[in-house]
mmCIF file with all atom_site columns, C-alpha atoms in Angstrom:
data_model
loop_
_atom_site.group_PDB
_atom_site.id
_atom_site.type_symbol
_atom_site.label_atom_id
_atom_site.label_alt_id
_atom_site.label_comp_id
_atom_site.label_asym_id
_atom_site.label_entity_id
_atom_site.label_seq_id
_atom_site.pdbx_PDB_ins_code
_atom_site.Cartn_x
_atom_site.Cartn_y
_atom_site.Cartn_z
_atom_site.occupancy
_atom_site.B_iso_or_equiv
_atom_site.pdbx_formal_charge
_atom_site.auth_seq_id
_atom_site.auth_comp_id
_atom_site.auth_asym_id
_atom_site.auth_atom_id
_atom_site.pdbx_PDB_model_num
ATOM 1   C CA . MET A 1 1   ? -168.181 -123.300 114.880 1.00 55.00 ? 1   MET A CA 1
ATOM 2   C CA . GLU A 1 2   ? -164.969 -123.901 112.556 1.00 54.00 ? 2   GLU A CA 1
ATOM 3   C CA . LYS A 1 3   ? -162.948 -123.590 115.847 1.00 54.00 ? 3   LYS A CA 1
ATOM 4   C CA . ASN A 1 4   ? -164.847 -126.678 117.228 1.00 58.00 ? 4   ASN A CA 1
ATOM 5   C CA . LEU A 1 5   ? -164.312 -128.466 114.265 1.00 54.00 ? 5   LEU A CA 1
ATOM 6   C CA . ALA A 1 6   ? -160.721 -128.076 114.347 1.00 53.00 ? 6   ALA A CA 1
ATOM 7   C CA . TYR A 1 7   ? -160.408 -128.924 118.032 1.00 56.00 ? 7   TYR A CA 1
ATOM 8   C CA . ALA A 1 8   ? -162.544 -131.923 117.249 1.00 56.00 ? 8   ALA A CA 1
ATOM 9   C CA . SER A 1 9   ? -159.744 -133.027 114.399 1.00 55.00 ? 9   SER A CA 1
ATOM 10  C CA . GLU A 1 10  ? -156.739 -132.256 116.632 1.00 58.00 ? 10  GLU A CA 1
ATOM 11  C CA . TYR A 1 11  ? -158.504 -134.446 119.283 1.00 56.00 ? 11  TYR A CA 1
ATOM 12  C CA . SER A 1 12  ? -159.250 -137.074 116.942 1.00 59.00 ? 12  SER A CA 1
ATOM 13  C CA . LEU A 1 13  ? -155.412 -137.324 115.583 1.00 55.00 ? 13  LEU A CA 1
ATOM 14  C CA . LEU A 1 14  ? -154.223 -137.278 119.150 1.00 56.00 ? 14  LEU A CA 1
ATOM 15  C CA . ALA A 1 15  ? -156.456 -139.763 120.686 1.00 59.00 ? 15  ALA A CA 1
ATOM 16  C CA . ASN A 1 16  ? -156.014 -142.091 117.724 1.00 61.00 ? 16  ASN A CA 1
ATOM 17  C CA . LYS A 1 17  ? -152.929 -144.088 118.715 1.00 57.00 ? 17  LYS A CA 1
ATOM 18  C CA . GLN A 1 18  ? -151.580 -144.880 115.320 1.00 59.00 ? 18  GLN A CA 1
ATOM 19  C CA . ILE A 1 19  ? -147.617 -144.755 115.110 1.00 60.00 ? 19  ILE A CA 1
ATOM 20  C CA . PHE A 1 20  ? -146.337 -143.664 111.811 1.00 60.00 ? 20  PHE A CA 1
ATOM 21  C CA . HIS A 1 21  ? -142.733 -144.793 111.121 1.00 65.00 ? 21  HIS A CA 1
ATOM 22  C CA . ASN A 1 22  ? -140.528 -143.108 108.639 1.00 74.00 ? 22  ASN A CA 1
ATOM 23  C CA . LYS A 1 23  ? -139.011 -146.066 106.655 1.00 79.00 ? 23  LYS A CA 1
ATOM 24  C CA . VAL A 1 24  ? -135.427 -145.715 105.605 1.00 79.00 ? 24  VAL A CA 1
ATOM 25  C CA . ILE A 1 25  ? -134.630 -146.702 102.039 1.00 83.00 ? 25  ILE A CA 1
ATOM 26  C CA . ARG A 1 26  ? -131.071 -147.600 100.841 1.00 86.00 ? 26  ARG A CA 1
ATOM 27  C CA . LEU A 1 27  ? -129.872 -147.061 97.572  1.00 87.00 ? 27  LEU A CA 1
ATOM 28  C CA . ASN A 1 28  ? -126.789 -148.423 96.054  1.00 90.00 ? 28  ASN A CA 1
ATOM 29  C CA . VAL A 1 29  ? -125.334 -145.682 93.880  1.00 93.00 ? 29  VAL A CA 1
ATOM 30  C CA . LYS A 1 30  ? -122.215 -145.182 91.479  1.00 94.00 ? 30  LYS A CA 1
ATOM 31  C CA . TRP A 1 31  ? -121.112 -143.502 88.631  1.00 96.00 ? 31  TRP A CA 1
ATOM 32  C CA . GLU A 1 32  ? -122.957 -144.685 85.753  1.00 96.00 ? 32  GLU A CA 1
ATOM 33  C CA . ARG A 1 33  ? -120.842 -145.138 82.424  1.00 96.00 ? 33  ARG A CA 1
ATOM 34  C CA . PRO A 1 34  ? -122.162 -143.810 79.074  1.00 96.00 ? 34  PRO A CA 1
ATOM 35  C CA . ARG A 1 35  ? -123.882 -146.213 76.684  1.00 95.00 ? 35  ARG A CA 1
ATOM 36  C CA . LYS A 1 36  ? -121.757 -147.291 73.549  1.00 96.00 ? 36  LYS A CA 1
ATOM 37  C CA . GLY A 1 37  ? -120.675 -144.313 71.410  1.00 96.00 ? 37  GLY A CA 1
ATOM 38  C CA . TRP A 1 38  ? -121.786 -141.670 73.884  1.00 98.00 ? 38  TRP A CA 1
ATOM 39  C CA . ILE A 1 39  ? -119.464 -139.091 76.077  1.00 98.00 ? 39  ILE A CA 1
ATOM 40  C CA . LYS A 1 40  ? -120.589 -138.199 79.868  1.00 98.00 ? 40  LYS A CA 1
ATOM 41  C CA . ALA A 1 41  ? -120.254 -135.049 81.187  1.00 98.00 ? 41  ALA A CA 1
ATOM 42  C CA . ASN A 1 42  ? -120.522 -134.622 85.032  1.00 98.00 ? 42  ASN A CA 1
ATOM 43  C CA . ILE A 1 43  ? -121.190 -131.195 86.294  1.00 98.00 ? 43  ILE A CA 1
ATOM 44  C CA . ASP A 1 44  ? -121.360 -129.649 89.682  1.00 98.00 ? 44  ASP A CA 1
ATOM 45  C CA . GLY A 1 45  ? -120.903 -126.320 91.764  1.00 97.00 ? 45  GLY A CA 1
ATOM 46  C CA . ALA A 1 46  ? -119.743 -125.835 95.118  1.00 97.00 ? 46  ALA A CA 1
ATOM 47  C CA . PHE A 1 47  ? -120.984 -122.182 96.783  1.00 97.00 ? 47  PHE A CA 1
ATOM 48  C CA . LYS A 1 48  ? -119.783 -120.733 99.907  1.00 96.00 ? 48  LYS A CA 1
ATOM 49  C CA . ILE A 1 49  ? -122.407 -118.224 101.293 1.00 96.00 ? 49  ILE A CA 1
ATOM 50  C CA . ASP A 1 50  ? -120.215 -116.237 103.482 1.00 96.00 ? 50  ASP A CA 1
ATOM 51  C CA . SER A 1 51  ? -117.753 -115.245 100.697 1.00 95.00 ? 51  SER A CA 1
ATOM 52  C CA . LEU A 1 52  ? -120.157 -115.428 97.755  1.00 96.00 ? 52  LEU A CA 1
ATOM 53  C CA . GLU A 1 53  ? -117.534 -117.960 96.079  1.00 97.00 ? 53  GLU A CA 1
ATOM 54  C CA . GLY A 1 54  ? -118.442 -120.604 93.676  1.00 97.00 ? 54  GLY A CA 1
ATOM 55  C CA . GLY A 1 55  ? -116.263 -123.512 92.240  1.00 97.00 ? 55  GLY A CA 1
ATOM 56  C CA . ILE A 1 56  ? -117.711 -124.865 89.089  1.00 98.00 ? 56  ILE A CA 1
ATOM 57  C CA . ILE A 1 57  ? -116.613 -127.920 87.193  1.00 97.00 ? 57  ILE A CA 1
ATOM 58  C CA . GLY A 1 58  ? -117.256 -130.158 84.425  1.00 97.00 ? 58  GLY A CA 1
ATOM 59  C CA . VAL A 1 59  ? -115.777 -133.603 83.759  1.00 97.00 ? 59  VAL A CA 1
ATOM 60  C CA . PHE A 1 60  ? -116.080 -135.493 80.276  1.00 98.00 ? 60  PHE A CA 1
ATOM 61  C CA . ARG A 1 61  ? -115.441 -139.420 80.142  1.00 98.00 ? 61  ARG A CA 1
ATOM 62  C CA . ASP A 1 62  ? -115.889 -142.141 77.516  1.00 97.00 ? 62  ASP A CA 1
ATOM 63  C CA . LEU A 1 63  ? -117.557 -145.383 77.951  1.00 95.00 ? 63  LEU A CA 1
ATOM 64  C CA . LYS A 1 64  ? -114.844 -146.971 79.681  1.00 94.00 ? 64  LYS A CA 1
ATOM 65  C CA . GLY A 1 65  ? -114.760 -144.024 82.287  1.00 95.00 ? 65  GLY A CA 1
ATOM 66  C CA . ARG A 1 66  ? -111.680 -142.492 80.745  1.00 96.00 ? 66  ARG A CA 1
ATOM 67  C CA . TRP A 1 67  ? -110.835 -139.016 81.420  1.00 96.00 ? 67  TRP A CA 1
ATOM 68  C CA . MET A 1 68  ? -111.098 -137.059 78.155  1.00 97.00 ? 68  MET A CA 1
ATOM 69  C CA . MET A 1 69  ? -110.756 -133.707 79.657  1.00 96.00 ? 69  MET A CA 1
ATOM 70  C CA . GLY A 1 70  ? -112.416 -131.388 82.233  1.00 95.00 ? 70  GLY A CA 1
ATOM 71  C CA . PHE A 1 71  ? -112.472 -127.754 83.181  1.00 96.00 ? 71  PHE A CA 1
ATOM 72  C CA . LEU A 1 72  ? -112.732 -125.737 86.525  1.00 96.00 ? 72  LEU A CA 1
ATOM 73  C CA . MET A 1 73  ? -113.315 -122.182 87.669  1.00 97.00 ? 73  MET A CA 1
ATOM 74  C CA . LYS A 1 74  ? -113.468 -120.130 91.065  1.00 97.00 ? 74  LYS A CA 1
ATOM 75  C CA . ILE A 1 75  ? -116.411 -117.439 90.368  1.00 97.00 ? 75  ILE A CA 1
ATOM 76  C CA . GLN A 1 76  ? -118.021 -115.203 92.594  1.00 95.00 ? 76  GLN A CA 1
ATOM 77  C CA . ALA A 1 77  ? -121.920 -116.293 92.536  1.00 94.00 ? 77  ALA A CA 1
ATOM 78  C CA . ALA A 1 78  ? -124.994 -114.834 94.215  1.00 93.00 ? 78  ALA A CA 1
ATOM 79  C CA . SER A 1 79  ? -126.455 -118.256 95.024  1.00 94.00 ? 79  SER A CA 1
ATOM 80  C CA . ALA A 1 80  ? -126.086 -122.232 95.168  1.00 95.00 ? 80  ALA A CA 1
ATOM 81  C CA . LEU A 1 81  ? -128.327 -122.171 91.966  1.00 93.00 ? 81  LEU A CA 1
ATOM 82  C CA . HIS A 1 82  ? -126.511 -119.663 90.405  1.00 94.00 ? 82  HIS A CA 1
ATOM 83  C CA . THR A 1 83  ? -123.094 -121.527 90.922  1.00 96.00 ? 83  THR A CA 1
ATOM 84  C CA . GLU A 1 84  ? -124.785 -124.969 89.336  1.00 96.00 ? 84  GLU A CA 1
ATOM 85  C CA . LEU A 1 85  ? -126.025 -122.725 86.385  1.00 95.00 ? 85  LEU A CA 1
ATOM 86  C CA . GLN A 1 86  ? -122.593 -121.310 85.455  1.00 96.00 ? 86  GLN A CA 1
ATOM 87  C CA . ALA A 1 87  ? -121.009 -125.029 85.349  1.00 97.00 ? 87  ALA A CA 1
ATOM 88  C CA . LEU A 1 88  ? -124.245 -125.954 83.054  1.00 97.00 ? 88  LEU A CA 1
ATOM 89  C CA . LEU A 1 89  ? -123.291 -122.684 80.984  1.00 97.00 ? 89  LEU A CA 1
ATOM 90  C CA . HIS A 1 90  ? -119.474 -123.686 80.707  1.00 97.00 ? 90  HIS A CA 1
ATOM 91  C CA . THR A 1 91  ? -120.281 -127.334 80.102  1.00 98.00 ? 91  THR A CA 1
ATOM 92  C CA . LEU A 1 92  ? -122.774 -126.534 77.211  1.00 98.00 ? 92  LEU A CA 1
ATOM 93  C CA . ARG A 1 93  ? -119.959 -123.972 75.571  1.00 97.00 ? 93  ARG A CA 1
ATOM 94  C CA . LEU A 1 94  ? -117.263 -126.797 75.483  1.00 97.00 ? 94  LEU A CA 1
ATOM 95  C CA . ILE A 1 95  ? -119.891 -129.436 74.040  1.00 98.00 ? 95  ILE A CA 1
ATOM 96  C CA . ILE A 1 96  ? -120.713 -127.089 71.150  1.00 98.00 ? 96  ILE A CA 1
ATOM 97  C CA . LYS A 1 97  ? -116.780 -125.774 70.592  1.00 97.00 ? 97  LYS A CA 1
ATOM 98  C CA . GLU A 1 98  ? -115.470 -129.640 70.775  1.00 96.00 ? 98  GLU A CA 1
ATOM 99  C CA . HIS A 1 99  ? -118.608 -131.075 69.094  1.00 97.00 ? 99  HIS A CA 1
ATOM 100 C CA . MET A 1 100 ? -118.849 -133.310 71.634  1.00 97.00 ? 100 MET A CA 1
ATOM 101 C CA . PHE A 1 101 ? -121.931 -135.359 70.514  1.00 98.00 ? 101 PHE A CA 1
ATOM 102 C CA . PRO A 1 102 ? -123.785 -137.589 71.667  1.00 98.00 ? 102 PRO A CA 1
ATOM 103 C CA . ILE A 1 103 ? -123.644 -136.840 75.084  1.00 98.00 ? 103 ILE A CA 1
ATOM 104 C CA . GLU A 1 104 ? -125.369 -137.149 78.319  1.00 98.00 ? 104 GLU A CA 1
ATOM 105 C CA . VAL A 1 105 ? -125.065 -134.562 80.753  1.00 98.00 ? 105 VAL A CA 1
ATOM 106 C CA . ASP A 1 106 ? -125.669 -135.367 84.654  1.00 97.00 ? 106 ASP A CA 1
ATOM 107 C CA . THR A 1 107 ? -126.026 -133.223 87.621  1.00 97.00 ? 107 THR A CA 1
ATOM 108 C CA . ASP A 1 108 ? -126.814 -133.750 91.211  1.00 95.00 ? 108 ASP A CA 1
ATOM 109 C CA . ALA A 1 109 ? -128.901 -130.659 90.916  1.00 94.00 ? 109 ALA A CA 1
ATOM 110 C CA . THR A 1 110 ? -132.732 -131.217 90.445  1.00 91.00 ? 110 THR A CA 1
ATOM 111 C CA . LYS A 1 111 ? -133.325 -127.789 89.597  1.00 89.00 ? 111 LYS A CA 1
ATOM 112 C CA . ILE A 1 112 ? -130.735 -127.462 86.682  1.00 90.00 ? 112 ILE A CA 1
ATOM 113 C CA . ILE A 1 113 ? -133.313 -130.395 84.860  1.00 89.00 ? 113 ILE A CA 1
ATOM 114 C CA . ASN A 1 114 ? -136.152 -128.304 85.464  1.00 85.00 ? 114 ASN A CA 1
ATOM 115 C CA . ILE A 1 115 ? -134.571 -125.402 83.973  1.00 82.00 ? 115 ILE A CA 1
ATOM 116 C CA . ILE A 1 116 ? -133.751 -127.012 80.773  1.00 82.00 ? 116 ILE A CA 1
ATOM 117 C CA . ASN A 1 117 ? -136.946 -128.683 80.410  1.00 79.00 ? 117 ASN A CA 1
ATOM 118 C CA . LYS A 1 118 ? -138.724 -124.996 80.924  1.00 73.00 ? 118 LYS A CA 1
ATOM 119 C CA . ASP A 1 119 ? -140.428 -125.694 84.014  1.00 65.00 ? 119 ASP A CA 1
ATOM 120 C CA . TYR A 1 120 ? -138.543 -123.024 85.808  1.00 67.00 ? 120 TYR A CA 1
ATOM 121 C CA . HIS A 1 121 ? -139.552 -119.365 85.038  1.00 69.00 ? 121 HIS A CA 1
ATOM 122 C CA . ALA A 1 122 ? -136.980 -116.473 85.551  1.00 69.00 ? 122 ALA A CA 1
ATOM 123 C CA . ASN A 1 123 ? -135.982 -113.415 83.763  1.00 71.00 ? 123 ASN A CA 1
ATOM 124 C CA . ASP A 1 124 ? -132.201 -113.834 84.988  1.00 79.00 ? 124 ASP A CA 1
ATOM 125 C CA . ILE A 1 125 ? -129.853 -113.566 81.932  1.00 88.00 ? 125 ILE A CA 1
ATOM 126 C CA . ILE A 1 126 ? -128.022 -116.658 83.107  1.00 89.00 ? 126 ILE A CA 1
ATOM 127 C CA . PHE A 1 127 ? -131.376 -118.664 82.791  1.00 87.00 ? 127 PHE A CA 1
ATOM 128 C CA . GLN A 1 128 ? -131.662 -117.512 79.289  1.00 87.00 ? 128 GLN A CA 1
ATOM 129 C CA . LYS A 1 129 ? -128.259 -118.208 78.210  1.00 93.00 ? 129 LYS A CA 1
ATOM 130 C CA . CYS A 1 130 ? -128.341 -121.679 79.577  1.00 92.00 ? 130 CYS A CA 1
ATOM 131 C CA . ARG A 1 131 ? -131.716 -122.434 77.510  1.00 90.00 ? 131 ARG A CA 1
ATOM 132 C CA . LEU A 1 132 ? -129.952 -120.846 74.419  1.00 92.00 ? 132 LEU A CA 1
ATOM 133 C CA . PHE A 1 133 ? -127.022 -122.996 74.541  1.00 95.00 ? 133 PHE A CA 1
ATOM 134 C CA . VAL A 1 134 ? -129.108 -126.140 75.287  1.00 95.00 ? 134 VAL A CA 1
ATOM 135 C CA . GLU A 1 135 ? -131.249 -125.450 71.952  1.00 94.00 ? 135 GLU A CA 1
ATOM 136 C CA . GLU A 1 136 ? -127.872 -124.621 70.228  1.00 97.00 ? 136 GLU A CA 1
ATOM 137 C CA . ALA A 1 137 ? -126.344 -127.795 71.104  1.00 97.00 ? 137 ALA A CA 1
ATOM 138 C CA . SER A 1 138 ? -129.338 -129.670 70.178  1.00 96.00 ? 138 SER A CA 1
ATOM 139 C CA . ARG A 1 139 ? -129.240 -128.353 67.049  1.00 97.00 ? 139 ARG A CA 1
ATOM 140 C CA . GLN A 1 140 ? -125.732 -129.713 66.559  1.00 97.00 ? 140 GLN A CA 1
ATOM 141 C CA . GLY A 1 141 ? -126.304 -133.128 67.759  1.00 98.00 ? 141 GLY A CA 1
ATOM 142 C CA . THR A 1 142 ? -127.597 -135.577 70.565  1.00 98.00 ? 142 THR A CA 1
ATOM 143 C CA . ILE A 1 143 ? -127.786 -134.167 74.145  1.00 97.00 ? 143 ILE A CA 1
ATOM 144 C CA . LEU A 1 144 ? -129.751 -135.412 77.188  1.00 96.00 ? 144 LEU A CA 1
ATOM 145 C CA . PHE A 1 145 ? -129.835 -134.606 80.930  1.00 96.00 ? 145 PHE A CA 1
ATOM 146 C CA . LYS A 1 146 ? -130.089 -136.579 83.699  1.00 95.00 ? 146 LYS A CA 1
ATOM 147 C CA . HIS A 1 147 ? -130.146 -136.243 87.481  1.00 94.00 ? 147 HIS A CA 1
ATOM 148 C CA . SER A 1 148 ? -127.872 -138.109 89.455  1.00 94.00 ? 148 SER A CA 1
ATOM 149 C CA . PHE A 1 149 ? -126.960 -138.504 92.896  1.00 94.00 ? 149 PHE A CA 1
ATOM 150 C CA . ARG A 1 150 ? -124.261 -136.909 94.522  1.00 94.00 ? 150 ARG A CA 1
ATOM 151 C CA . GLU A 1 151 ? -122.635 -140.412 95.055  1.00 93.00 ? 151 GLU A CA 1
ATOM 152 C CA . GLY A 1 152 ? -122.696 -140.874 91.256  1.00 94.00 ? 152 GLY A CA 1
ATOM 153 C CA . ASN A 1 153 ? -121.210 -137.439 90.741  1.00 95.00 ? 153 ASN A CA 1
ATOM 154 C CA . MET A 1 154 ? -118.067 -137.669 92.949  1.00 96.00 ? 154 MET A CA 1
ATOM 155 C CA . VAL A 1 155 ? -115.432 -136.821 90.827  1.00 96.00 ? 155 VAL A CA 1
ATOM 156 C CA . ALA A 1 156 ? -117.255 -133.494 90.076  1.00 96.00 ? 156 ALA A CA 1
ATOM 157 C CA . HIS A 1 157 ? -118.217 -132.983 93.734  1.00 96.00 ? 157 HIS A CA 1
ATOM 158 C CA . VAL A 1 158 ? -114.922 -133.415 94.979  1.00 96.00 ? 158 VAL A CA 1
ATOM 159 C CA . LEU A 1 159 ? -113.252 -131.086 92.281  1.00 96.00 ? 159 LEU A CA 1
ATOM 160 C CA . ALA A 1 160 ? -116.061 -128.659 92.807  1.00 96.00 ? 160 ALA A CA 1
ATOM 161 C CA . LYS A 1 161 ? -114.939 -128.428 96.443  1.00 96.00 ? 161 LYS A CA 1
ATOM 162 C CA . ALA A 1 162 ? -111.602 -128.208 95.789  1.00 95.00 ? 162 ALA A CA 1
ATOM 163 C CA . THR A 1 163 ? -111.902 -125.287 93.239  1.00 95.00 ? 163 THR A CA 1
ATOM 164 C CA . LEU A 1 164 ? -113.040 -123.053 96.204  1.00 93.00 ? 164 LEU A CA 1
ATOM 165 C CA . ARG A 1 165 ? -109.507 -123.064 97.579  1.00 92.00 ? 165 ARG A CA 1
ATOM 166 C CA . ASN A 1 166 ? -108.244 -121.327 94.479  1.00 90.00 ? 166 ASN A CA 1
ATOM 167 C CA . THR A 1 167 ? -107.117 -117.946 94.825  1.00 88.00 ? 167 THR A CA 1
ATOM 168 C CA . SER A 1 168 ? -107.778 -116.442 91.381  1.00 90.00 ? 168 SER A CA 1
ATOM 169 C CA . TYR A 1 169 ? -111.317 -115.806 89.861  1.00 91.00 ? 169 TYR A CA 1
ATOM 170 C CA . ASN A 1 170 ? -112.707 -116.272 86.521  1.00 90.00 ? 170 ASN A CA 1
ATOM 171 C CA . ASN A 1 171 ? -109.508 -118.162 85.207  1.00 91.00 ? 171 ASN A CA 1
ATOM 172 C CA . LEU A 1 172 ? -111.137 -121.093 83.545  1.00 91.00 ? 172 LEU A CA 1
ATOM 173 C CA . CYS A 1 173 ? -108.906 -123.976 83.411  1.00 92.00 ? 173 CYS A CA 1
ATOM 174 C CA . THR A 1 174 ? -109.258 -126.925 81.166  1.00 92.00 ? 174 THR A CA 1
ATOM 175 C CA . SER A 1 175 ? -106.940 -130.157 81.869  1.00 90.00 ? 175 SER A CA 1
ATOM 176 C CA . VAL A 1 176 ? -106.632 -133.156 79.642  1.00 91.00 ? 176 VAL A CA 1
ATOM 177 C CA . GLN A 1 177 ? -105.048 -134.743 82.610  1.00 92.00 ? 177 GLN A CA 1
ATOM 178 C CA . LEU A 1 178 ? -106.943 -136.125 85.652  1.00 92.00 ? 178 LEU A CA 1
ATOM 179 C CA . PRO A 1 179 ? -106.074 -133.482 88.667  1.00 92.00 ? 179 PRO A CA 1
ATOM 180 C CA . ASP A 1 180 ? -104.583 -134.800 91.852  1.00 93.00 ? 180 ASP A CA 1
ATOM 181 C CA . PRO A 1 181 ? -107.695 -134.061 94.217  1.00 92.00 ? 181 PRO A CA 1
ATOM 182 C CA . VAL A 1 182 ? -109.914 -136.537 92.400  1.00 95.00 ? 182 VAL A CA 1
ATOM 183 C CA . ILE A 1 183 ? -107.363 -139.503 91.791  1.00 95.00 ? 183 ILE A CA 1
ATOM 184 C CA . ASP A 1 184 ? -108.831 -141.539 94.469  1.00 96.00 ? 184 ASP A CA 1
ATOM 185 C CA . VAL A 1 185 ? -112.613 -141.088 93.963  1.00 96.00 ? 185 VAL A CA 1
ATOM 186 C CA . TYR A 1 186 ? -111.882 -141.633 89.942  1.00 95.00 ? 186 TYR A CA 1
ATOM 187 C CA . GLY A 1 187 ? -110.407 -144.704 90.900  1.00 95.00 ? 187 GLY A CA 1
ATOM 188 C CA . LYS A 1 188 ? -113.354 -146.007 92.731  1.00 95.00 ? 188 LYS A CA 1
ATOM 189 C CA . ASP A 1 189 ? -115.753 -144.871 89.692  1.00 95.00 ? 189 ASP A CA 1
ATOM 190 C CA . GLN A 1 190 ? -113.258 -146.762 87.153  1.00 94.00 ? 190 GLN A CA 1
ATOM 191 C CA . ASP A 1 191 ? -113.799 -149.882 89.602  1.00 95.00 ? 191 ASP A CA 1
ATOM 192 C CA . GLY A 1 192 ? -117.473 -149.714 89.849  1.00 94.00 ? 192 GLY A CA 1
ATOM 193 C CA . TYR A 1 193 ? -117.281 -148.660 93.472  1.00 95.00 ? 193 TYR A CA 1
ATOM 194 C CA . VAL A 1 194 ? -121.138 -148.730 95.208  1.00 94.00 ? 194 VAL A CA 1
ATOM 195 C CA . TYR A 1 195 ? -121.775 -145.934 97.594  1.00 94.00 ? 195 TYR A CA 1
ATOM 196 C CA . ALA A 1 196 ? -124.831 -146.696 100.121 1.00 90.00 ? 196 ALA A CA 1
ATOM 197 C CA . ARG A 1 197 ? -127.226 -143.738 100.482 1.00 87.00 ? 197 ARG A CA 1
ATOM 198 C CA . ASN A 1 198 ? -130.122 -143.814 102.893 1.00 82.00 ? 198 ASN A CA 1
#
């Protein structure tokens, strides 16, 4: 009986000549400046599965989009998510150490937002460390987390990819000057360049 119902349902779907279309929606995406008096941190991680290597970075900018500071580091990582979490962890450490508040942290990794909101359950030590640092930062000042499409996070994205080409591991480099690999995309952000995303 159940088999006959399944066949009947399948026949009905095939016989019905409704045509379904996927509608393409175009979004205009750009780097968003922080609100007045705030700092913006864009974070990203790039991961190479064949070598289990990651490049992590955090970029801090002011209301006018000016480079305040940034960090980059090549790491060994277990997954893309592990790489993104390392980027978050190092960003939180710098925010707390340098007392950079109020601050908005943007990431293109939606799982990071879920982890921060405690919607993601895991016993991994890096998850726990991230949550502890979020709590500590929240006690010191105002910190917000926001998802940004990759096109709105291009300076961090390009720099994370470039960091994978470094030869040394676990060498945290901080920079108060704009690194060469991101001069072009940084200029686009400053000019309000809009990327089309389908």
